[in-house]
mmCIF file of C-alpha atoms in Angstrom:
data_model
loop_
_atom_site.group_PDB
_atom_site.id
_atom_site.type_symbol
_atom_site.label_atom_id
_atom_site.label_comp_id
_atom_site.label_asym_id
_atom_site.label_seq_id
_atom_site.Cartn_x
_atom_site.Cartn_y
_atom_site.Cartn_z
ATOM 1 C CA MET A 1 0.116 -0.122 0.147
ATOM 2 C CA SER A 2 1.302 3.394 -0.839
ATOM 3 C CA ASN A 3 0.633 6.562 1.452
ATOM 4 C CA ALA A 4 0.907 8.668 -1.743
ATOM 5 C CA GLN A 5 -2.201 11.260 -1.948
ATOM 6 C CA PRO A 6 -3.574 12.029 -5.424
ATOM 7 C CA TYR A 7 -2.989 14.858 -7.413
ATOM 8 C CA GLN A 8 -4.577 17.980 -6.484
ATOM 9 C CA PRO A 9 -4.672 20.853 -8.919
ATOM 10 C CA ALA A 10 -3.644 24.358 -7.646
ATOM 11 C CA ALA A 11 -6.342 26.252 -6.214
ATOM 12 C CA PRO A 12 -8.170 28.528 -8.790
ATOM 13 C CA ALA A 13 -8.282 31.997 -8.706
ATOM 14 C CA SER A 14 -10.609 33.883 -6.642
ATOM 15 C CA ASP A 15 -14.166 34.399 -7.831
ATOM 16 C CA ARG A 16 -14.501 37.743 -5.999
ATOM 17 C CA TYR A 17 -13.881 41.133 -7.624
ATOM 18 C CA ASN A 18 -11.316 43.547 -6.129
ATOM 19 C CA VAL A 19 -13.484 46.193 -4.478
ATOM 20 C CA LEU A 20 -10.591 48.843 -5.251
ATOM 21 C CA ALA A 21 -10.779 47.949 -8.730
ATOM 22 C CA ILE A 22 -14.581 48.800 -8.845
ATOM 23 C CA VAL A 23 -14.087 52.093 -6.805
ATOM 24 C CA GLY A 24 -11.115 52.960 -8.980
ATOM 25 C CA PHE A 25 -13.093 52.643 -12.322
ATOM 26 C CA ILE A 26 -16.193 54.629 -10.788
ATOM 27 C CA LEU A 27 -13.825 57.548 -9.486
ATOM 28 C CA ALA A 28 -12.172 57.666 -13.113
ATOM 29 C CA PHE A 29 -15.202 59.457 -14.369
ATOM 30 C CA VAL A 30 -15.627 61.508 -11.245
ATOM 31 C CA VAL A 31 -12.420 62.330 -9.462
ATOM 32 C CA ASN A 32 -9.895 61.517 -12.065
ATOM 33 C CA ILE A 33 -6.568 61.697 -9.859
ATOM 34 C CA GLY A 34 -8.440 59.470 -7.133
ATOM 35 C CA GLY A 35 -9.162 57.135 -9.793
ATOM 36 C CA LEU A 36 -5.694 56.920 -10.914
ATOM 37 C CA VAL A 37 -4.395 56.298 -7.469
ATOM 38 C CA VAL A 38 -6.933 53.607 -6.381
ATOM 39 C CA SER A 39 -6.685 51.825 -9.610
ATOM 40 C CA ILE A 40 -3.065 51.315 -9.424
ATOM 41 C CA ILE A 41 -3.641 50.213 -5.860
ATOM 42 C CA ALA A 42 -6.336 47.308 -6.937
ATOM 43 C CA LEU A 43 -3.796 46.370 -9.898
ATOM 44 C CA SER A 44 -1.201 45.691 -7.279
ATOM 45 C CA GLN A 45 -3.462 43.998 -5.091
ATOM 46 C CA ILE A 46 -5.142 41.883 -7.695
ATOM 47 C CA LYS A 47 -1.503 40.687 -8.733
ATOM 48 C CA LYS A 48 -0.826 39.600 -5.237
ATOM 49 C CA THR A 49 -4.332 38.175 -4.332
ATOM 50 C CA GLY A 50 -5.391 36.668 -7.857
ATOM 51 C CA GLU A 51 -8.681 38.473 -7.399
ATOM 52 C CA ARG A 52 -10.659 39.322 -10.596
ATOM 53 C CA GLY A 53 -11.111 43.051 -11.784
ATOM 54 C CA HIS A 54 -7.817 43.212 -13.511
ATOM 55 C CA GLY A 55 -9.829 44.890 -16.688
ATOM 56 C CA LEU A 56 -11.793 47.383 -14.384
ATOM 57 C CA ALA A 57 -8.407 48.379 -12.727
ATOM 58 C CA LEU A 58 -6.872 48.677 -16.206
ATOM 59 C CA ALA A 59 -9.705 50.822 -17.513
ATOM 60 C CA GLY A 60 -9.622 52.944 -14.528
ATOM 61 C CA VAL A 61 -5.845 53.558 -14.991
ATOM 62 C CA ILE A 62 -6.443 54.506 -18.740
ATOM 63 C CA ILE A 63 -9.421 56.525 -18.275
ATOM 64 C CA SER A 64 -8.171 58.681 -15.375
ATOM 65 C CA ALA A 65 -4.797 59.136 -17.051
ATOM 66 C CA LEU A 66 -6.345 60.367 -20.501
ATOM 67 C CA SER A 67 -8.911 62.577 -18.501
ATOM 68 C CA ILE A 68 -6.014 64.142 -16.620
ATOM 69 C CA VAL A 69 -4.133 64.949 -19.651
ATOM 70 C CA ILE A 70 -7.072 66.190 -21.536
ATOM 71 C CA SER A 71 -7.858 68.471 -18.720
ATOM 72 C CA ILE A 72 -4.166 69.816 -18.700
ATOM 73 C CA ILE A 73 -4.363 70.454 -22.626
ATOM 74 C CA SER A 74 -7.820 72.091 -21.850
ATOM 75 C CA PHE A 75 -6.248 74.473 -19.272
ATOM 76 C CA ILE A 76 -3.496 75.353 -21.602
ATOM 77 C CA ALA A 77 -5.633 76.191 -24.212
ATOM 78 C CA LEU A 78 -7.947 78.140 -22.208
ATOM 79 C CA PHE A 79 -4.935 80.159 -20.561
ATOM 80 C CA ALA A 80 -3.410 80.637 -24.055
ATOM 81 C CA THR A 81 -6.580 81.887 -25.595
ATOM 82 C CA ALA A 82 -7.428 84.422 -22.536
ATOM 83 C CA ALA A 83 -3.734 85.641 -22.766
ATOM 84 C CA SER A 84 -3.916 86.362 -26.515
ATOM 85 C CA MET A 85 -7.545 88.260 -26.183
ATOM 86 C CA SER A 86 -6.224 90.387 -23.345
ATOM 87 C CA SER A 87 -3.088 91.437 -25.394
ATOM 88 C CA THR A 88 -5.346 92.323 -28.510
ATOM 89 C CA THR A 89 -7.787 94.630 -26.486
ATOM 90 C CA GLY A 90 -4.935 97.035 -25.847
ATOM 91 C CA TYR A 91 -5.754 97.747 -22.263
#
């Protein structure tokens, strides 16, 4: 008789979604800097724990980063337009 135990496969990845991935995705539309930070933290946690939500966290990072870049470009364009208008009025 052998005392060898039968082969058991590795534990499957967790079926739970990472809560920070969901929160980061939502914050990406409301508070883009907060969404970026929370989504990056979620990606780190997902890598360690194997939870679901990698796509949500990645989407939160991408949407937050794009909205930050668009906001910066918009502010630069707004200030450039305001500066050019004030110099053309002659005051």
